Amino acid sequence: MLFDVQVRPHGEWTVVSVVGDVDLASTPRLRSTIAAVVRSRSPRVVLDFGGVDFLDSSGLGVLLGALRRVRAADGVLRVVVAAPHVRRVFELTGLDTIFELYGDLEAALVEPLQAAPGAAPGATSEVEAGA
Amino acid sequence: MTREIVLEIPARADYLGLARQVVAAAAAIQPRVRDERIEDLRIAVSEATTNAIEAHAHLGSDERILIRCNLGDDRIDVEVLDRGGGFDPGEVESAPAAEDPDRLEWERGLGLPLMLGLADETSIEATDGGTAVRLTVFRPGPAH
């Protein structure tokens, strides 16, 4: 599938929708798009990879850079991953524990913000109190 | 019986998709290869080919990358051969653990763990002026 990336505001969020294959050929455009979003808009970003059929380590590298930029701006980054083999790439590299991953865009947009930016979903005060 | 498919591509990122398609289509010819294993191979081949392309880019070389796919009775072997100057996996620094705050500073170094995790066997060898990466996925035996 041909790679494409679109940016649109959605309430307090900016949604970056990506379709196609995310690899060494497409990551330069993805990286510059995300950098521009974090610079010029609210750093509350949902990266919608629901239309991504292929993701390799080049794409993961861009996502790590995006998370670094967003956190530096006190923002939040959520990532929508639909295809099981795309999610598996996160799991095999352990990055599923770093990123807030969602199964669809709606879930990513409705989940309330955590008290601490970048906190993993489900990290509640009860967990902290019990630690 | 072994059947070999050979693909030669320019060392450019826009040929990555073609390499993935050819290897996935070749693997799909074989019976008893689950779709998940074809996806594993597709990602692992993309990682190996990406490394090869980056090795050539570093040298400014216009050499080509050779991808050999061997379809055996009980295994699929894919070899990715480049002449990009060699790569020593022992010299690759490991990225910090996922929970380490410094993990975000490391955008690279994810390709090797992915190949190791996705293929049943992964070997990386220095060749004459380049690197040979061999990725193997085993096929289950026929049902009795």
PDB file of C-alpha atoms in Angstrom:
ATOM      1  CA  MET A   1       0.000   0.000   0.000  1.00  0.00           C
ATOM      2  CA  LEU A   2       1.254   3.484  -0.852  1.00  0.00           C
ATOM      3  CA  PHE A   3       2.555   5.378   2.169  1.00  0.00           C
ATOM      4  CA  ASP A   4       0.672   8.493   3.199  1.00  0.00           C
ATOM      5  CA  VAL A   5       0.460  10.650   6.326  1.00  0.00           C
ATOM      6  CA  GLN A   6      -2.293  13.150   7.188  1.00  0.00           C
ATOM      7  CA  VAL A   7      -2.594  15.560  10.115  1.00  0.00           C
ATOM      8  CA  ARG A   8      -5.867  16.818  11.579  1.00  0.00           C
ATOM      9  CA  PRO A   9      -6.925  18.403  14.874  1.00  0.00           C
ATOM     10  CA  HIS A  10      -9.414  16.560  17.074  1.00  0.00           C
ATOM     11  CA  GLY A  11     -10.379  18.543  20.155  1.00  0.00           C
ATOM     12  CA  GLU A  12      -7.286  18.895  22.317  1.00  0.00           C
ATOM     13  CA  TRP A  13      -5.492  16.225  20.299  1.00  0.00           C
ATOM     14  CA  THR A  14      -3.663  16.247  16.993  1.00  0.00           C
ATOM     15  CA  VAL A  15      -4.221  13.047  15.051  1.00  0.00           C
ATOM     16  CA  VAL A  16      -1.447  11.930  12.695  1.00  0.00           C
ATOM     17  CA  SER A  17      -2.918   9.202  10.476  1.00  0.00           C
ATOM     18  CA  VAL A  18      -0.503   6.935   8.671  1.00  0.00           C
ATOM     19  CA  VAL A  19      -1.293   4.376   5.971  1.00  0.00           C
ATOM     20  CA  GLY A  20       0.963   2.002   4.054  1.00  0.00           C
ATOM     21  CA  ASP A  21       4.385   0.600   4.859  1.00  0.00           C
ATOM     22  CA  VAL A  22       6.582   2.322   7.468  1.00  0.00           C
ATOM     23  CA  ASP A  23      10.183   1.521   6.578  1.00  0.00           C
ATOM     24  CA  LEU A  24      13.458   3.210   5.652  1.00  0.00           C
ATOM     25  CA  ALA A  25      11.832   4.665   2.525  1.00  0.00           C
ATOM     26  CA  SER A  26       8.930   6.368   4.307  1.00  0.00           C
ATOM     27  CA  THR A  27      10.389   7.311   7.712  1.00  0.00           C
ATOM     28  CA  PRO A  28      11.994  10.631   6.628  1.00  0.00           C
ATOM     29  CA  ARG A  29       8.536  12.019   5.769  1.00  0.00           C
ATOM     30  CA  LEU A  30       6.982  10.584   8.932  1.00  0.00           C
ATOM     31  CA  ARG A  31       9.767  12.012  11.113  1.00  0.00           C
ATOM     32  CA  SER A  32       9.475  15.524   9.669  1.00  0.00           C
ATOM     33  CA  THR A  33       5.665  15.480   9.909  1.00  0.00           C
ATOM     34  CA  ILE A  34       5.720  14.520  13.585  1.00  0.00           C
ATOM     35  CA  ALA A  35       8.430  17.086  14.360  1.00  0.00           C
ATOM     36  CA  ALA A  36       6.338  19.813  12.716  1.00  0.00           C
ATOM     37  CA  VAL A  37       3.240  18.766  14.684  1.00  0.00           C
ATOM     38  CA  VAL A  38       5.045  18.878  18.029  1.00  0.00           C
ATOM     39  CA  ARG A  39       6.585  22.274  17.159  1.00  0.00           C
ATOM     40  CA  SER A  40       3.479  24.014  15.929  1.00  0.00           C
ATOM     41  CA  ARG A  41       0.512  22.369  17.657  1.00  0.00           C
ATOM     42  CA  SER A  42      -0.524  20.994  21.005  1.00  0.00           C
ATOM     43  CA  PRO A  43       1.923  18.245  22.003  1.00  0.00           C
ATOM     44  CA  ARG A  44      -0.987  15.887  22.648  1.00  0.00           C
ATOM     45  CA  VAL A  45      -0.570  13.579  19.703  1.00  0.00           C
ATOM     46  CA  VAL A  46      -2.301  10.395  18.589  1.00  0.00           C
ATOM     47  CA  LEU A  47      -0.317   8.518  15.981  1.00  0.00           C
ATOM     48  CA  ASP A  48      -2.899   6.428  14.169  1.00  0.00           C
ATOM     49  CA  PHE A  49      -1.135   3.401  12.669  1.00  0.00           C
ATOM     50  CA  GLY A  50      -4.475   1.651  12.140  1.00  0.00           C
ATOM     51  CA  GLY A  51      -3.854   1.753   8.389  1.00  0.00           C
ATOM     52  CA  VAL A  52      -0.252   0.552   8.640  1.00  0.00           C
ATOM     53  CA  ASP A  53       0.333  -2.921   7.269  1.00  0.00           C
ATOM     54  CA  PHE A  54       4.079  -3.009   7.798  1.00  0.00           C
ATOM     55  CA  LEU A  55       6.387  -1.536  10.445  1.00  0.00           C
ATOM     56  CA  ASP A  56      10.039  -2.332  11.020  1.00  0.00           C
ATOM     57  CA  SER A  57      12.820  -0.994  13.246  1.00  0.00           C
ATOM     58  CA  SER A  58      13.194   2.166  11.133  1.00  0.00           C
ATOM     59  CA  GLY A  59       9.636   3.096  12.093  1.00  0.00           C
ATOM     60  CA  LEU A  60      10.188   2.201  15.745  1.00  0.00           C
ATOM     61  CA  GLY A  61      13.185   4.532  15.789  1.00  0.00           C
ATOM     62  CA  VAL A  62      11.016   7.402  14.550  1.00  0.00           C
ATOM     63  CA  LEU A  63       8.446   6.639  17.241  1.00  0.00           C
ATOM     64  CA  LEU A  64      11.099   6.735  19.965  1.00  0.00           C
ATOM     65  CA  GLY A  65      12.240  10.119  18.675  1.00  0.00           C
ATOM     66  CA  ALA A  66       8.623  11.312  18.603  1.00  0.00           C
ATOM     67  CA  LEU A  67       8.054  10.241  22.204  1.00  0.00           C
ATOM     68  CA  ARG A  68      11.224  12.042  23.250  1.00  0.00           C
ATOM     69  CA  ARG A  69      10.062  15.258  21.532  1.00  0.00           C
ATOM     70  CA  VAL A  70       6.547  15.030  22.963  1.00  0.00           C
ATOM     71  CA  ARG A  71       7.754  14.410  26.515  1.00  0.00           C
ATOM     72  CA  ALA A  72      10.213  17.300  26.236  1.00  0.00           C
ATOM     73  CA  ALA A  73       7.202  19.504  25.448  1.00  0.00           C
ATOM     74  CA  ASP A  74       5.265  18.069  28.439  1.00  0.00           C
ATOM     75  CA  GLY A  75       2.903  16.399  26.040  1.00  0.00           C
ATOM     76  CA  VAL A  76       1.341  12.991  25.561  1.00  0.00           C
ATOM     77  CA  LEU A  77       1.805  10.529  22.709  1.00  0.00           C
ATOM     78  CA  ARG A  78      -0.623   7.692  22.066  1.00  0.00           C
ATOM     79  CA  VAL A  79      -0.176   5.121  19.318  1.00  0.00           C
ATOM     80  CA  VAL A  80      -2.977   3.206  17.604  1.00  0.00           C
ATOM     81  CA  VAL A  81      -1.891  -0.211  16.351  1.00  0.00           C
ATOM     82  CA  ALA A  82      -4.401  -2.553  14.720  1.00  0.00           C
ATOM     83  CA  ALA A  83      -2.561  -5.315  12.835  1.00  0.00           C
ATOM     84  CA  PRO A  84      -1.276  -8.133  15.112  1.00  0.00           C
ATOM     85  CA  HIS A  85       2.041  -8.373  13.245  1.00  0.00           C
ATOM     86  CA  VAL A  86       2.609  -4.633  13.744  1.00  0.00           C
ATOM     87  CA  ARG A  87       1.897  -4.930  17.475  1.00  0.00           C
ATOM     88  CA  ARG A  88       4.281  -7.899  17.607  1.00  0.00           C
ATOM     89  CA  VAL A  89       7.179  -5.662  16.531  1.00  0.00           C
ATOM     90  CA  PHE A  90       6.566  -3.542  19.642  1.00  0.00           C
ATOM     91  CA  GLU A  91       6.358  -6.624  21.860  1.00  0.00           C
ATOM     92  CA  LEU A  92       9.520  -8.275  20.539  1.00  0.00           C
ATOM     93  CA  THR A  93      11.545  -5.129  21.210  1.00  0.00           C
ATOM     94  CA  GLY A  94       9.964  -4.470  24.619  1.00  0.00           C
ATOM     95  CA  LEU A  95       8.647  -1.116  23.387  1.00  0.00           C
ATOM     96  CA  ASP A  96       5.058  -2.078  24.182  1.00  0.00           C
ATOM     97  CA  THR A  97       5.996  -1.157  27.766  1.00  0.00           C
ATOM     98  CA  ILE A  98       7.156   2.346  26.760  1.00  0.00           C
ATOM     99  CA  PHE A  99       4.367   3.400  24.399  1.00  0.00           C
ATOM    100  CA  GLU A 100       0.695   3.859  25.199  1.00  0.00           C
ATOM    101  CA  LEU A 101      -0.764   1.455  22.608  1.00  0.00           C
ATOM    102  CA  TYR A 102      -4.445   1.386  21.658  1.00  0.00           C
ATOM    103  CA  GLY A 103      -6.411  -0.985  19.429  1.00  0.00           C
ATOM    104  CA  ASP A 104      -8.387   1.751  17.686  1.00  0.00           C
ATOM    105  CA  LEU A 105      -8.500   5.520  17.311  1.00  0.00           C
ATOM    106  CA  GLU A 106     -11.662   6.027  19.347  1.00  0.00           C
ATOM    107  CA  ALA A 107     -10.149   4.288  22.377  1.00  0.00           C
ATOM    108  CA  ALA A 108      -7.050   6.492  22.129  1.00  0.00           C
ATOM    109  CA  LEU A 109      -9.125   9.681  22.006  1.00  0.00           C
ATOM    110  CA  VAL A 110     -11.542   8.888  24.848  1.00  0.00           C
ATOM    111  CA  GLU A 111      -9.068   7.563  27.432  1.00  0.00           C
ATOM    112  CA  PRO A 112      -8.693  10.258  30.129  1.00  0.00           C
ATOM    113  CA  LEU A 113      -5.287  11.828  30.509  1.00  0.00           C
ATOM    114  CA  GLN A 114      -3.122  10.437  33.290  1.00  0.00           C
ATOM    115  CA  ALA A 115      -1.881  12.713  36.047  1.00  0.00           C
ATOM    116  CA  ALA A 116       1.696  12.318  34.868  1.00  0.00           C
ATOM    117  CA  PRO A 117       2.339  12.886  31.152  1.00  0.00           C
ATOM    118  CA  GLY A 118       3.521   9.728  29.447  1.00  0.00           C
ATOM    119  CA  ALA A 119       2.338   7.441  32.239  1.00  0.00           C
ATOM    120  CA  ALA A 120       1.325   4.025  31.027  1.00  0.00           C
ATOM    121  CA  PRO A 121      -2.419   3.429  30.704  1.00  0.00           C
ATOM    122  CA  GLY A 122      -3.768   1.782  33.802  1.00  0.00           C
ATOM    123  CA  ALA A 123      -1.084   3.318  36.040  1.00  0.00           C
ATOM    124  CA  THR A 124      -3.453   4.442  38.784  1.00  0.00           C
ATOM    125  CA  SER A 125      -2.834   6.073  42.137  1.00  0.00           C
ATOM    126  CA  GLU A 126      -3.796   2.765  43.757  1.00  0.00           C
ATOM    127  CA  VAL A 127      -0.861   1.084  42.034  1.00  0.00           C
ATOM    128  CA  GLU A 128       1.447   3.841  43.218  1.00  0.00           C
ATOM    129  CA  ALA A 129       0.081   3.624  46.746  1.00  0.00           C
ATOM    130  CA  GLY A 130       0.659  -0.125  46.779  1.00  0.00           C
ATOM    131  CA  ALA A 131       4.227   0.117  45.492  1.00  0.00           C
TER     132      ALA A 131
ATOM    133  CA  MET B   1      14.211 -30.643  -3.297  1.00  0.00           C
ATOM    134  CA  THR B   2      15.395 -27.066  -3.065  1.00  0.00           C
ATOM    135  CA  ARG B   3      14.067 -24.289  -5.220  1.00  0.00           C
ATOM    136  CA  GLU B   4      15.942 -21.009  -5.346  1.00  0.00           C
ATOM    137  CA  ILE B   5      14.616 -17.556  -6.151  1.00  0.00           C
ATOM    138  CA  VAL B   6      17.218 -14.830  -6.626  1.00  0.00           C
ATOM    139  CA  LEU B   7      16.525 -11.091  -6.552  1.00  0.00           C
ATOM    140  CA  GLU B   8      19.079  -8.373  -7.156  1.00  0.00           C
ATOM    141  CA  ILE B   9      18.154  -4.812  -6.211  1.00  0.00           C
ATOM    142  CA  PRO B  10      19.868  -1.419  -6.187  1.00  0.00           C
ATOM    143  CA  ALA B  11      20.948  -0.443  -2.651  1.00  0.00           C
ATOM    144  CA  ARG B  12      18.108   2.065  -2.303  1.00  0.00           C
ATOM    145  CA  ALA B  13      15.309   2.288   0.261  1.00  0.00           C
ATOM    146  CA  ASP B  14      12.580   2.471  -2.357  1.00  0.00           C
ATOM    147  CA  TYR B  15      13.365  -1.130  -3.351  1.00  0.00           C
ATOM    148  CA  LEU B  16      12.699  -2.468   0.172  1.00  0.00           C
ATOM    149  CA  GLY B  17       9.024  -3.074  -0.533  1.00  0.00           C
ATOM    150  CA  LEU B  18       9.884  -5.095  -3.628  1.00  0.00           C
ATOM    151  CA  ALA B  19      12.308  -7.279  -1.649  1.00  0.00           C
ATOM    152  CA  ARG B  20       9.641  -7.940   0.991  1.00  0.00           C
ATOM    153  CA  GLN B  21       6.992  -8.746  -1.609  1.00  0.00           C
ATOM    154  CA  VAL B  22       9.174 -11.197  -3.508  1.00  0.00           C
ATOM    155  CA  VAL B  23      10.278 -13.094  -0.392  1.00  0.00           C
ATOM    156  CA  ALA B  24       6.742 -13.201   1.061  1.00  0.00           C
ATOM    157  CA  ALA B  25       5.292 -14.396  -2.257  1.00  0.00           C
ATOM    158  CA  ALA B  26       7.999 -17.056  -2.575  1.00  0.00           C
ATOM    159  CA  ALA B  27       7.367 -18.291   0.989  1.00  0.00           C
ATOM    160  CA  ALA B  28       3.621 -18.409   0.296  1.00  0.00           C
ATOM    161  CA  ILE B  29       4.201 -20.863  -2.566  1.00  0.00           C
ATOM    162  CA  GLN B  30       5.198 -23.458   0.014  1.00  0.00           C
ATOM    163  CA  PRO B  31       2.444 -25.465   1.674  1.00  0.00           C
ATOM    164  CA  ARG B  32       2.122 -25.517   5.484  1.00  0.00           C
ATOM    165  CA  VAL B  33       3.627 -22.075   6.064  1.00  0.00           C
ATOM    166  CA  ARG B  34       1.314 -20.071   8.303  1.00  0.00           C
ATOM    167  CA  ASP B  35       0.601 -16.437   7.459  1.00  0.00           C
ATOM    168  CA  GLU B  36       2.213 -15.372  10.761  1.00  0.00           C
ATOM    169  CA  ARG B  37       5.492 -17.003   9.764  1.00  0.00           C
ATOM    170  CA  ILE B  38       5.400 -15.250   6.396  1.00  0.00           C
ATOM    171  CA  GLU B  39       4.920 -11.944   8.251  1.00  0.00           C
ATOM    172  CA  ASP B  40       7.883 -12.815  10.506  1.00  0.00           C
ATOM    173  CA  LEU B  41      10.027 -13.466   7.448  1.00  0.00           C
ATOM    174  CA  ARG B  42       8.804 -10.283   5.740  1.00  0.00           C
ATOM    175  CA  ILE B  43       9.919  -8.147   8.692  1.00  0.00           C
ATOM    176  CA  ALA B  44      13.230  -9.996   9.199  1.00  0.00           C
ATOM    177  CA  VAL B  45      14.111  -9.669   5.497  1.00  0.00           C
ATOM    178  CA  SER B  46      13.284  -5.974   5.611  1.00  0.00           C
ATOM    179  CA  GLU B  47      15.642  -5.549   8.572  1.00  0.00           C
ATOM    180  CA  ALA B  48      18.497  -7.383   6.851  1.00  0.00           C
ATOM    181  CA  THR B  49      17.964  -5.473   3.596  1.00  0.00           C
ATOM    182  CA  THR B  50      17.745  -2.148   5.457  1.00  0.00           C
ATOM    183  CA  ASN B  51      21.118  -2.865   7.081  1.00  0.00           C
ATOM    184  CA  ALA B  52      22.565  -3.681   3.659  1.00  0.00           C
ATOM    185  CA  ILE B  53      21.193  -0.479   2.110  1.00  0.00           C
ATOM    186  CA  GLU B  54      22.557   1.622   4.982  1.00  0.00           C
ATOM    187  CA  ALA B  55      25.979  -0.043   4.693  1.00  0.00           C
ATOM    188  CA  HIS B  56      26.120   0.930   1.030  1.00  0.00           C
ATOM    189  CA  ALA B  57      24.863   4.464   1.651  1.00  0.00           C
ATOM    190  CA  HIS B  58      27.632   4.974   4.185  1.00  0.00           C
ATOM    191  CA  LEU B  59      30.212   4.113   1.535  1.00  0.00           C
ATOM    192  CA  GLY B  60      28.518   5.963  -1.278  1.00  0.00           C
ATOM    193  CA  SER B  61      28.755   2.703  -3.184  1.00  0.00           C
ATOM    194  CA  ASP B  62      26.523   1.772  -6.097  1.00  0.00           C
ATOM    195  CA  GLU B  63      26.900  -1.961  -5.550  1.00  0.00           C
ATOM    196  CA  ARG B  64      23.764  -4.047  -5.617  1.00  0.00           C
ATOM    197  CA  ILE B  65      22.188  -6.233  -2.964  1.00  0.00           C
ATOM    198  CA  LEU B  66      21.542  -9.898  -3.642  1.00  0.00           C
ATOM    199  CA  ILE B  67      18.642 -11.676  -1.970  1.00  0.00           C
ATOM    200  CA  ARG B  68      18.536 -15.455  -2.310  1.00  0.00           C
ATOM    201  CA  CYS B  69      15.474 -17.336  -1.178  1.00  0.00           C
ATOM    202  CA  ASN B  70      15.804 -21.112  -0.901  1.00  0.00           C
ATOM    203  CA  LEU B  71      12.608 -23.076  -0.532  1.00  0.00           C
ATOM    204  CA  GLY B  72      13.481 -26.409   1.057  1.00  0.00           C
ATOM    205  CA  ASP B  73      11.230 -29.258   2.059  1.00  0.00           C
ATOM    206  CA  ASP B  74      11.437 -28.423   5.746  1.00  0.00           C
ATOM    207  CA  ARG B  75      12.765 -24.852   5.794  1.00  0.00           C
ATOM    208  CA  ILE B  76      12.928 -21.510   4.034  1.00  0.00           C
ATOM    209  CA  ASP B  77      16.334 -19.833   3.976  1.00  0.00           C
ATOM    210  CA  VAL B  78      16.793 -16.249   2.890  1.00  0.00           C
ATOM    211  CA  GLU B  79      20.268 -14.844   2.381  1.00  0.00           C
ATOM    212  CA  VAL B  80      20.849 -11.112   2.057  1.00  0.00           C
ATOM    213  CA  LEU B  81      24.283 -10.341   0.642  1.00  0.00           C
ATOM    214  CA  ASP B  82      25.861  -6.934   0.396  1.00  0.00           C
ATOM    215  CA  ARG B  83      29.283  -5.516  -0.343  1.00  0.00           C
ATOM    216  CA  GLY B  84      28.913  -2.578   1.996  1.00  0.00           C
ATOM    217  CA  GLY B  85      32.120  -3.050   3.930  1.00  0.00           C
ATOM    218  CA  GLY B  86      31.137  -5.542   6.608  1.00  0.00           C
ATOM    219  CA  PHE B  87      29.180  -5.553   9.815  1.00  0.00           C
ATOM    220  CA  ASP B  88      30.165  -7.100  13.119  1.00  0.00           C
ATOM    221  CA  PRO B  89      27.119  -7.884  15.280  1.00  0.00           C
ATOM    222  CA  GLY B  90      29.485  -8.217  18.262  1.00  0.00           C
ATOM    223  CA  GLU B  91      30.269  -4.515  17.990  1.00  0.00           C
ATOM    224  CA  VAL B  92      26.647  -3.403  18.105  1.00  0.00           C
ATOM    225  CA  GLU B  93      25.960  -1.737  21.437  1.00  0.00           C
ATOM    226  CA  SER B  94      22.835  -2.975  23.147  1.00  0.00           C
ATOM    227  CA  ALA B  95      20.110  -0.428  23.708  1.00  0.00           C
ATOM    228  CA  PRO B  96      19.190   0.264  27.348  1.00  0.00           C
ATOM    229  CA  ALA B  97      16.325  -1.794  28.790  1.00  0.00           C
ATOM    230  CA  ALA B  98      12.808  -0.620  27.991  1.00  0.00           C
ATOM    231  CA  GLU B  99      12.269   0.750  31.501  1.00  0.00           C
ATOM    232  CA  ASP B 100      15.525   2.781  31.413  1.00  0.00           C
ATOM    233  CA  PRO B 101      14.834   6.534  30.973  1.00  0.00           C
ATOM    234  CA  ASP B 102      17.746   6.675  28.497  1.00  0.00           C
ATOM    235  CA  ARG B 103      15.933   4.199  26.212  1.00  0.00           C
ATOM    236  CA  LEU B 104      14.368   7.088  24.278  1.00  0.00           C
ATOM    237  CA  GLU B 105      17.832   8.332  23.278  1.00  0.00           C
ATOM    238  CA  TRP B 106      18.379   5.159  21.231  1.00  0.00           C
ATOM    239  CA  GLU B 107      16.550   5.229  17.915  1.00  0.00           C
ATOM    240  CA  ARG B 108      18.768   2.556  16.370  1.00  0.00           C
ATOM    241  CA  GLY B 109      19.884  -0.944  17.277  1.00  0.00           C
ATOM    242  CA  LEU B 110      16.429  -2.516  17.054  1.00  0.00           C
ATOM    243  CA  GLY B 111      16.939  -4.422  13.793  1.00  0.00           C
ATOM    244  CA  LEU B 112      19.178  -7.147  15.180  1.00  0.00           C
ATOM    245  CA  PRO B 113      16.897  -8.128  18.098  1.00  0.00           C
ATOM    246  CA  LEU B 114      13.964  -8.179  15.695  1.00  0.00           C
ATOM    247  CA  MET B 115      15.738 -10.549  13.279  1.00  0.00           C
ATOM    248  CA  LEU B 116      16.754 -12.784  16.191  1.00  0.00           C
ATOM    249  CA  GLY B 117      13.213 -12.788  17.532  1.00  0.00           C
ATOM    250  CA  LEU B 118      11.404 -13.346  14.254  1.00  0.00           C
ATOM    251  CA  ALA B 119      13.503 -15.934  12.400  1.00  0.00           C
ATOM    252  CA  ASP B 120      14.062 -19.440  13.777  1.00  0.00           C
ATOM    253  CA  GLU B 121      17.762 -19.046  12.976  1.00  0.00           C
ATOM    254  CA  THR B 122      19.758 -15.919  12.193  1.00  0.00           C
ATOM    255  CA  SER B 123      23.403 -15.857  11.207  1.00  0.00           C
ATOM    256  CA  ILE B 124      25.518 -12.873  10.249  1.00  0.00           C
ATOM    257  CA  GLU B 125      28.864 -13.438   8.599  1.00  0.00           C
ATOM    258  CA  ALA B 126      31.517 -11.217   7.100  1.00  0.00           C
ATOM    259  CA  THR B 127      32.158 -11.965   3.443  1.00  0.00           C
ATOM    260  CA  ASP B 128      34.685 -10.616   0.978  1.00  0.00           C
ATOM    261  CA  GLY B 129      34.025  -6.878   1.458  1.00  0.00           C
ATOM    262  CA  GLY B 130      30.532  -7.223   2.820  1.00  0.00           C
ATOM    263  CA  THR B 131      28.057  -9.061   4.974  1.00  0.00           C
ATOM    264  CA  ALA B 132      25.883 -12.139   4.515  1.00  0.00           C
ATOM    265  CA  VAL B 133      22.781 -12.404   6.665  1.00  0.00           C
ATOM    266  CA  ARG B 134      20.994 -15.737   6.623  1.00  0.00           C
ATOM    267  CA  LEU B 135      17.475 -16.009   7.993  1.00  0.00           C
ATOM    268  CA  THR B 136      15.784 -19.383   8.397  1.00  0.00           C
ATOM    269  CA  VAL B 137      12.170 -20.250   9.059  1.00  0.00           C
ATOM    270  CA  PHE B 138      11.365 -23.933   9.554  1.00  0.00           C
ATOM    271  CA  ARG B 139       8.246 -25.457   8.040  1.00  0.00           C
ATOM    272  CA  PRO B 140       6.179 -27.915  10.006  1.00  0.00           C
ATOM    273  CA  GLY B 141       6.091 -31.466   8.692  1.00  0.00           C
ATOM    274  CA  PRO B 142       3.059 -32.817   6.819  1.00  0.00           C
ATOM    275  CA  ALA B 143       0.105 -33.912   8.963  1.00  0.00           C
ATOM    276  CA  HIS B 144      -0.250 -37.675   9.301  1.00  0.00           C
TER     277      HIS B 144
END
